[in-house]
mmCIF file of C-alpha atoms in Angstrom:
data_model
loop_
_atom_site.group_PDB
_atom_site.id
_atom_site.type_symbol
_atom_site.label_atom_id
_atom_site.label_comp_id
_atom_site.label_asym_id
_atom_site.label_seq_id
_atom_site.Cartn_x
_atom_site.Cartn_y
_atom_site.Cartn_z
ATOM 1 C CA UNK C 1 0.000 0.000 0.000
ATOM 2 C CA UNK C 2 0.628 4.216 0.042
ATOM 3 C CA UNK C 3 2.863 5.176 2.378
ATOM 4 C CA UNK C 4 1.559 6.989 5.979
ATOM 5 C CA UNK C 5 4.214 8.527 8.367
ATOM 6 C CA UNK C 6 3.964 10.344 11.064
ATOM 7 C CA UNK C 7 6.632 11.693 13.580
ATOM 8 C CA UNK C 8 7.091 9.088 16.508
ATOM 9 C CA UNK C 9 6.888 11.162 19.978
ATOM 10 C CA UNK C 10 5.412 14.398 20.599
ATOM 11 C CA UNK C 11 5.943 15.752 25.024
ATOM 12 C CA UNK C 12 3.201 18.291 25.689
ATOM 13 C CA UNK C 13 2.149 20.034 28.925
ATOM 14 C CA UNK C 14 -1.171 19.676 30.962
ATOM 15 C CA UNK C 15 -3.369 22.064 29.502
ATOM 16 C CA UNK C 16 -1.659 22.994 26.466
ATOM 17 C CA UNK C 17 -2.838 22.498 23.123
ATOM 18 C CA UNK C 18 -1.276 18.851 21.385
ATOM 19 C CA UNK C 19 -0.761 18.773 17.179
ATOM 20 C CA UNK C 20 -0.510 15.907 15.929
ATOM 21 C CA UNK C 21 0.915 15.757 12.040
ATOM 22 C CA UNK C 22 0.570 12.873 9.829
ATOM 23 C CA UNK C 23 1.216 13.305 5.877
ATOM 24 C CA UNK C 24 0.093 10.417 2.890
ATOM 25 C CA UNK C 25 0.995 9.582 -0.446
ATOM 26 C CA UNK C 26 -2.401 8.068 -1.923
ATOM 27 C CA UNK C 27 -4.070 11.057 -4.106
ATOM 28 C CA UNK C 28 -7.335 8.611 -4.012
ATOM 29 C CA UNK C 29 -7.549 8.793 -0.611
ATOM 30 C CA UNK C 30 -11.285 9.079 0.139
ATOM 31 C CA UNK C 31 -11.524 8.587 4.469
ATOM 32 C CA UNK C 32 -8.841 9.740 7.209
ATOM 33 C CA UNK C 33 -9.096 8.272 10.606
ATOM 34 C CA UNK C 34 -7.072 9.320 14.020
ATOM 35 C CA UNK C 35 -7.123 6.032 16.104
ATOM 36 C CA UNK C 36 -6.224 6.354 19.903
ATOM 37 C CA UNK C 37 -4.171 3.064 21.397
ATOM 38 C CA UNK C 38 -4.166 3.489 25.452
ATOM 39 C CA UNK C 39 -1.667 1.034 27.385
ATOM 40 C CA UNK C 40 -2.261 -2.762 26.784
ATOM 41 C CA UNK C 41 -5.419 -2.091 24.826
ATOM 42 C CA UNK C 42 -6.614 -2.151 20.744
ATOM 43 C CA UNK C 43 -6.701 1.338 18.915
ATOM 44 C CA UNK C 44 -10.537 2.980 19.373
ATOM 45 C CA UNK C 45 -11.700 5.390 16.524
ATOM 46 C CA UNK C 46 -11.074 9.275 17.872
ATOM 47 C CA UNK C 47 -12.009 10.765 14.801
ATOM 48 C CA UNK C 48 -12.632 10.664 10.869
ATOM 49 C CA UNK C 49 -12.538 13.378 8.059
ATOM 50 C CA UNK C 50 -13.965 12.594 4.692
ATOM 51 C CA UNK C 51 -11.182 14.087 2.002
ATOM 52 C CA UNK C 52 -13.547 16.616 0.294
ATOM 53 C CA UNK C 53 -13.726 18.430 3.700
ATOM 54 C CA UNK C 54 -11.214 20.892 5.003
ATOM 55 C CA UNK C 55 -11.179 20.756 9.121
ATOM 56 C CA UNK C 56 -13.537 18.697 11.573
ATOM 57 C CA UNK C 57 -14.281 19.823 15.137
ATOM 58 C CA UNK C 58 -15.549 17.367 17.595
ATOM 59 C CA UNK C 59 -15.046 19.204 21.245
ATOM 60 C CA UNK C 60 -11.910 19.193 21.808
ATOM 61 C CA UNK C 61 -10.541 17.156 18.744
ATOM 62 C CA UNK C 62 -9.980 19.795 15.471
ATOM 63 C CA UNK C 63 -8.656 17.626 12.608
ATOM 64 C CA UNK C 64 -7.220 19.862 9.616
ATOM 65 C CA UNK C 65 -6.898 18.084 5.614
ATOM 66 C CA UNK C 66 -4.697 19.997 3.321
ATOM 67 C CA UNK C 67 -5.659 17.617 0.210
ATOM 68 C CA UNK C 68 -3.203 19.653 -1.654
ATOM 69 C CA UNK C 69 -0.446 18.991 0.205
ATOM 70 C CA UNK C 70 -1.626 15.392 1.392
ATOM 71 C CA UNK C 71 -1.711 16.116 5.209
ATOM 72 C CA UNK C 72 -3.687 15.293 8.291
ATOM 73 C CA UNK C 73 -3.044 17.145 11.290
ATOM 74 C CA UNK C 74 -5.289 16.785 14.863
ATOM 75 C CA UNK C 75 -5.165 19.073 17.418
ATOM 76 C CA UNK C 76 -6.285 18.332 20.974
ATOM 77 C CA UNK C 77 -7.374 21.551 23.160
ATOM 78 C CA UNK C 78 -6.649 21.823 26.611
ATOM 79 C CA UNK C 79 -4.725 18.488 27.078
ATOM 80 C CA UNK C 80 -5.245 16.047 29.900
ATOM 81 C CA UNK C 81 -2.996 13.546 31.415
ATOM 82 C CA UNK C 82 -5.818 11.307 30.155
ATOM 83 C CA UNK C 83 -4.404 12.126 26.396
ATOM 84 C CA UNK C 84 -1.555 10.161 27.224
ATOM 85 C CA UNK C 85 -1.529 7.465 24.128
ATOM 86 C CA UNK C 86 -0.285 6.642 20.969
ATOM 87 C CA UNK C 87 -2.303 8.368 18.242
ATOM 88 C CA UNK C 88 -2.446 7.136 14.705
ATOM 89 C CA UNK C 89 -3.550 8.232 11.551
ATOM 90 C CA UNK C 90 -4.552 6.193 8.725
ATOM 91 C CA UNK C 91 -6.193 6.430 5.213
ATOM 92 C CA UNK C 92 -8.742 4.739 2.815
ATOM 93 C CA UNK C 93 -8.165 4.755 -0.287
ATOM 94 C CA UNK C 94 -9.602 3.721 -3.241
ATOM 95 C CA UNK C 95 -7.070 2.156 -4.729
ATOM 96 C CA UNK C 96 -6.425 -0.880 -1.896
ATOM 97 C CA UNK C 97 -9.763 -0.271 -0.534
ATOM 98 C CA UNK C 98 -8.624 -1.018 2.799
ATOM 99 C CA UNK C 99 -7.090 0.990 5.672
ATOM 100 C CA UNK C 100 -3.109 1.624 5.786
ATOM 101 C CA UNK C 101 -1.626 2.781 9.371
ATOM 102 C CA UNK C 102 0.991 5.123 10.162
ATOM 103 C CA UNK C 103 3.620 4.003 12.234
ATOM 104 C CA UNK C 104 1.804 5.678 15.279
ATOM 105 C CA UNK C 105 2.929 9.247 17.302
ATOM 106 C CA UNK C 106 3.061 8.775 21.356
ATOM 107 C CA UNK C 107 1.971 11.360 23.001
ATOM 108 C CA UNK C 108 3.471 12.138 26.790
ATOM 109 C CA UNK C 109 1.531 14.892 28.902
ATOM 110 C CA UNK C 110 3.218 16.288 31.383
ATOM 111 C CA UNK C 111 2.179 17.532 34.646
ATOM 112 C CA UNK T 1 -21.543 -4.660 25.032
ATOM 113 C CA UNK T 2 -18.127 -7.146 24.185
ATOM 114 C CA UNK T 3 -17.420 -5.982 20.798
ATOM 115 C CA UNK T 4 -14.392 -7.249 19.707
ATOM 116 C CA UNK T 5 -12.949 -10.209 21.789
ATOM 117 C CA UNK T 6 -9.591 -11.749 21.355
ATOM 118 C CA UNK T 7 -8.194 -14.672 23.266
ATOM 119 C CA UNK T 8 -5.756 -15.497 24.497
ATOM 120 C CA UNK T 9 -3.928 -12.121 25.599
ATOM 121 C CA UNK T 10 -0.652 -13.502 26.320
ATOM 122 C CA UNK T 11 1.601 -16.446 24.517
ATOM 123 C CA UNK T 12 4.678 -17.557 24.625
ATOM 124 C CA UNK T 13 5.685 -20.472 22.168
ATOM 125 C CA UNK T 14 8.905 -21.778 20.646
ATOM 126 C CA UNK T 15 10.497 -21.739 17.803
ATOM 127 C CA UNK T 16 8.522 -24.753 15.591
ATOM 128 C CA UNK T 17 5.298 -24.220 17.832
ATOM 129 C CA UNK T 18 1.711 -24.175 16.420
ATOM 130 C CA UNK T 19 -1.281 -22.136 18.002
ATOM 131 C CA UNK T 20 -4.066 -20.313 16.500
ATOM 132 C CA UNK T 21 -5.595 -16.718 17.853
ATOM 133 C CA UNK T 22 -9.021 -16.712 17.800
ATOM 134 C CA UNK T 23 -11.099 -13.893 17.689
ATOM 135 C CA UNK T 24 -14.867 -13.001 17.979
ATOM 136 C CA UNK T 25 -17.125 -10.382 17.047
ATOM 137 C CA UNK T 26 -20.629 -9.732 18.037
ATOM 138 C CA UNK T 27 -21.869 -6.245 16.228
ATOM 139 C CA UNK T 28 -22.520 -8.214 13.114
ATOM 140 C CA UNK T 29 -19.548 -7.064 11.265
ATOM 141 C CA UNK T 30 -19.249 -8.375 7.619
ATOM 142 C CA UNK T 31 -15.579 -7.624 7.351
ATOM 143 C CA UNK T 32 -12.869 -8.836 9.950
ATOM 144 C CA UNK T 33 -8.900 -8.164 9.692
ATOM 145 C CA UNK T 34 -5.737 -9.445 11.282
ATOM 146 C CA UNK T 35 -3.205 -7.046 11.886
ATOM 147 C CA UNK T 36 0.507 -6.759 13.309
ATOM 148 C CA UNK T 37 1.897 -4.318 15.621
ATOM 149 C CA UNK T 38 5.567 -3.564 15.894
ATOM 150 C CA UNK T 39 7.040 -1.205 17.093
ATOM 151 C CA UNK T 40 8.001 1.412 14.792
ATOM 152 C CA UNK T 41 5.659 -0.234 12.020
ATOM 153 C CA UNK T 42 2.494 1.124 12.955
ATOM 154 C CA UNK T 43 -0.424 -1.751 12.347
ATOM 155 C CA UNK T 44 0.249 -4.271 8.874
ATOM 156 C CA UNK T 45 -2.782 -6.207 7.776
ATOM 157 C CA UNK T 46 -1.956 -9.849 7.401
ATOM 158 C CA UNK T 47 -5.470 -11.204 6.306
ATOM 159 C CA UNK T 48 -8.913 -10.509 6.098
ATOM 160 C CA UNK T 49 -12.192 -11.621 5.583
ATOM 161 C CA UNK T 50 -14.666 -9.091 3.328
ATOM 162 C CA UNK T 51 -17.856 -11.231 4.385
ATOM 163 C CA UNK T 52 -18.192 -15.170 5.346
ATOM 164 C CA UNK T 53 -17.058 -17.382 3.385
ATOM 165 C CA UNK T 54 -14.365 -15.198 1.815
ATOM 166 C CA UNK T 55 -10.614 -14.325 3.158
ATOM 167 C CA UNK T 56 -8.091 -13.014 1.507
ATOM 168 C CA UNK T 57 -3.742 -11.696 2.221
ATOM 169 C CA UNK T 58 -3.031 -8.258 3.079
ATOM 170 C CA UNK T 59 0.739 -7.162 3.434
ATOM 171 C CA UNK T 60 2.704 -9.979 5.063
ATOM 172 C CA UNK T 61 0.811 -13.107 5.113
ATOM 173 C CA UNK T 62 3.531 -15.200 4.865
ATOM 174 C CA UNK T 63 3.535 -17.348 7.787
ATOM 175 C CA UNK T 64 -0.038 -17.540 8.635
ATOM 176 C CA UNK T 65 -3.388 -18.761 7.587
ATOM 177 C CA UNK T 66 -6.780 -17.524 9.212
ATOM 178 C CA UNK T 67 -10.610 -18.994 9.064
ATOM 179 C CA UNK T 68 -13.673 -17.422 8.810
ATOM 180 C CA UNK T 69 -15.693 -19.674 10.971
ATOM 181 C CA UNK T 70 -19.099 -18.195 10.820
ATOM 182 C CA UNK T 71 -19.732 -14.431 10.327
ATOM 183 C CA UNK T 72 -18.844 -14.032 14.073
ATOM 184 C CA UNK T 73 -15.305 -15.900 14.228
ATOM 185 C CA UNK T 74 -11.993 -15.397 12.006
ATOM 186 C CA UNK T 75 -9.188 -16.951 13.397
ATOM 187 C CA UNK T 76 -5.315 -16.678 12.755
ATOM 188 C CA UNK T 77 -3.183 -19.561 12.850
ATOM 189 C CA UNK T 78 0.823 -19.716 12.959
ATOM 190 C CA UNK T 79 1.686 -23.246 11.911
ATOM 191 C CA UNK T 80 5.504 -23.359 12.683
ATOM 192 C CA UNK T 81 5.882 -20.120 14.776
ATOM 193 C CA UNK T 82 9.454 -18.223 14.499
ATOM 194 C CA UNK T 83 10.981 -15.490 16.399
ATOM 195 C CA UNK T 84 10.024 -13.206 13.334
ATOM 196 C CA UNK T 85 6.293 -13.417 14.306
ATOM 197 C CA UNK T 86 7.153 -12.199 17.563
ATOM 198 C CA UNK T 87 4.679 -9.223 17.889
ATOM 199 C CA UNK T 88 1.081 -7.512 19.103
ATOM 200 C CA UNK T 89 -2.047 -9.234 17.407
ATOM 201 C CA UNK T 90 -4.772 -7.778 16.774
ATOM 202 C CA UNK T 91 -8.151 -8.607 15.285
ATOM 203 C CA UNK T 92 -10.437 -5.603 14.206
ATOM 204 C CA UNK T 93 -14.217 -6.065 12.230
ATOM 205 C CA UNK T 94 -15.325 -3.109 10.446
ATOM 206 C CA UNK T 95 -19.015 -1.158 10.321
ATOM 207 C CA UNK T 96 -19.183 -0.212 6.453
ATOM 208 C CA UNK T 97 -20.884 2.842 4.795
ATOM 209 C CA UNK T 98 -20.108 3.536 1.587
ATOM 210 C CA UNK T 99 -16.547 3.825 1.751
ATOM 211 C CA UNK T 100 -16.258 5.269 5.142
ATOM 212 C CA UNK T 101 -15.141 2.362 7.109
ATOM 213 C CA UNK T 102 -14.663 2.187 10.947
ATOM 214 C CA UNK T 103 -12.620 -0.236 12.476
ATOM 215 C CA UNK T 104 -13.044 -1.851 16.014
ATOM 216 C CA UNK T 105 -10.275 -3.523 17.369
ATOM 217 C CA UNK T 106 -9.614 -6.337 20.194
ATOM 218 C CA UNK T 107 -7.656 -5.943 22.961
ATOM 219 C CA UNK T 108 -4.682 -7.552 21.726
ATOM 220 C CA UNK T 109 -2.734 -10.551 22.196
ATOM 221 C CA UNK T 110 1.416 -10.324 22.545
ATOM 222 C CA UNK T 111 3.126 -13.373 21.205
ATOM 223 C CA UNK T 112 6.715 -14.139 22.434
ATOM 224 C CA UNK T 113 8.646 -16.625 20.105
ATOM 225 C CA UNK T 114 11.684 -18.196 21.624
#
């Protein structure tokens, strides 16, 4: 499949705002998900963005799609130590039809 | 309100060993997936299953094999385990419309290879 990366550890403080970057390769990219894995648990679905849409708020989740530039970004207002995950981005496309992962960005808030 | 369930969460096998993952879903998913997790790799799909009936190889299936039991149950086998299949499991079945798809993943099952 496309390639998804994403940078591998972002440190934020408690009640800061977190961004969260993740760029693609796949122009037929159609759906982009942000996935939340907590400790010794599977990923749950944060978030999704449908590519013909520019930014998505959902309380204190914003995601931001530059098509142009084939990036994802999600930004998390007022940070908790709750936040505290890894956070990964992936993308449907329509040219594998199924979902491909990044490599996954932990998150660390500090107190 | 069990979702996704994955058994067993911890295994430990040597080299040569057999064992199969099994994994069970009760939202009435058509489509069920077995992924990887390494670290550093993100999540790589090693088979799925599109409806009953059906499965087919994602990324890097070599290695395994997987059953779609019923439209509850797809399973993952590892017939002669190696210290390369070392890694997190898990199993994921997806709500579908259009072509917005939503996974929901187990829990997760961390396989040791010696």
């Amino acid at each position: 499949g496309e390639d998804v990366e994403q940078s591998l550890f972002l440190s934020v403080r408690e009640g800061d705002s977190s961004v969260i970057n993740c760029t693609y390769t796949d122009s037929s990219s159609t759906y982009l998900y942000w996935y939340k894995q907590e400790p010794g648990a599977g990923l749950q679905l944060l978030t999704y963005i449908f590519s013909n849409m520019d930014m998505k708020q959902d309380q204190r989740l914003t995601v931001l799609l530059n098509k142009k530039d084939k990036h994802l970004s999600l930004r998390i207002a007022d940070t908790q130590t709750g936040d505290s995950a890894i956070y990964f981005c992936a993308e449907r496309s329509d040219s594998w039809g199924k979902l491909q992962f990044g490599a996954g960005t932990q998150v660390v808030v500090t107190p | 309100n069990a979702g996704v369930t994955q058994t067993p969460k911890f295994q430990v096998l040597k080299t040569g060993q057999s064992m199969t993952l099994q994994c069970a879903q009760d939202m009435n998913h058509n489509s069920m997936y077995w992924y990887r997790q390494d670290p550093g790799m993100g999540l790589r799909l090693i088979y799925y299953s599109a409806s009953e009936g059906t499965t087919d190889k994602g990324e890097v299936p070599n290695g395994y094999n997987v059953s779609r039991l019923n439209k509850r149950e797809f399973s993952l086998r590892l017939e002669s385990a190696a210290p390369s299949q070392t890694s997190v499991y898990f199993c994921a079945s997806s709500a579908r419309d259009g072509r917005n798809e939503k996974l929901f993943f187990g829990s997760g099952t961390q396989l040791s290879v010696l």
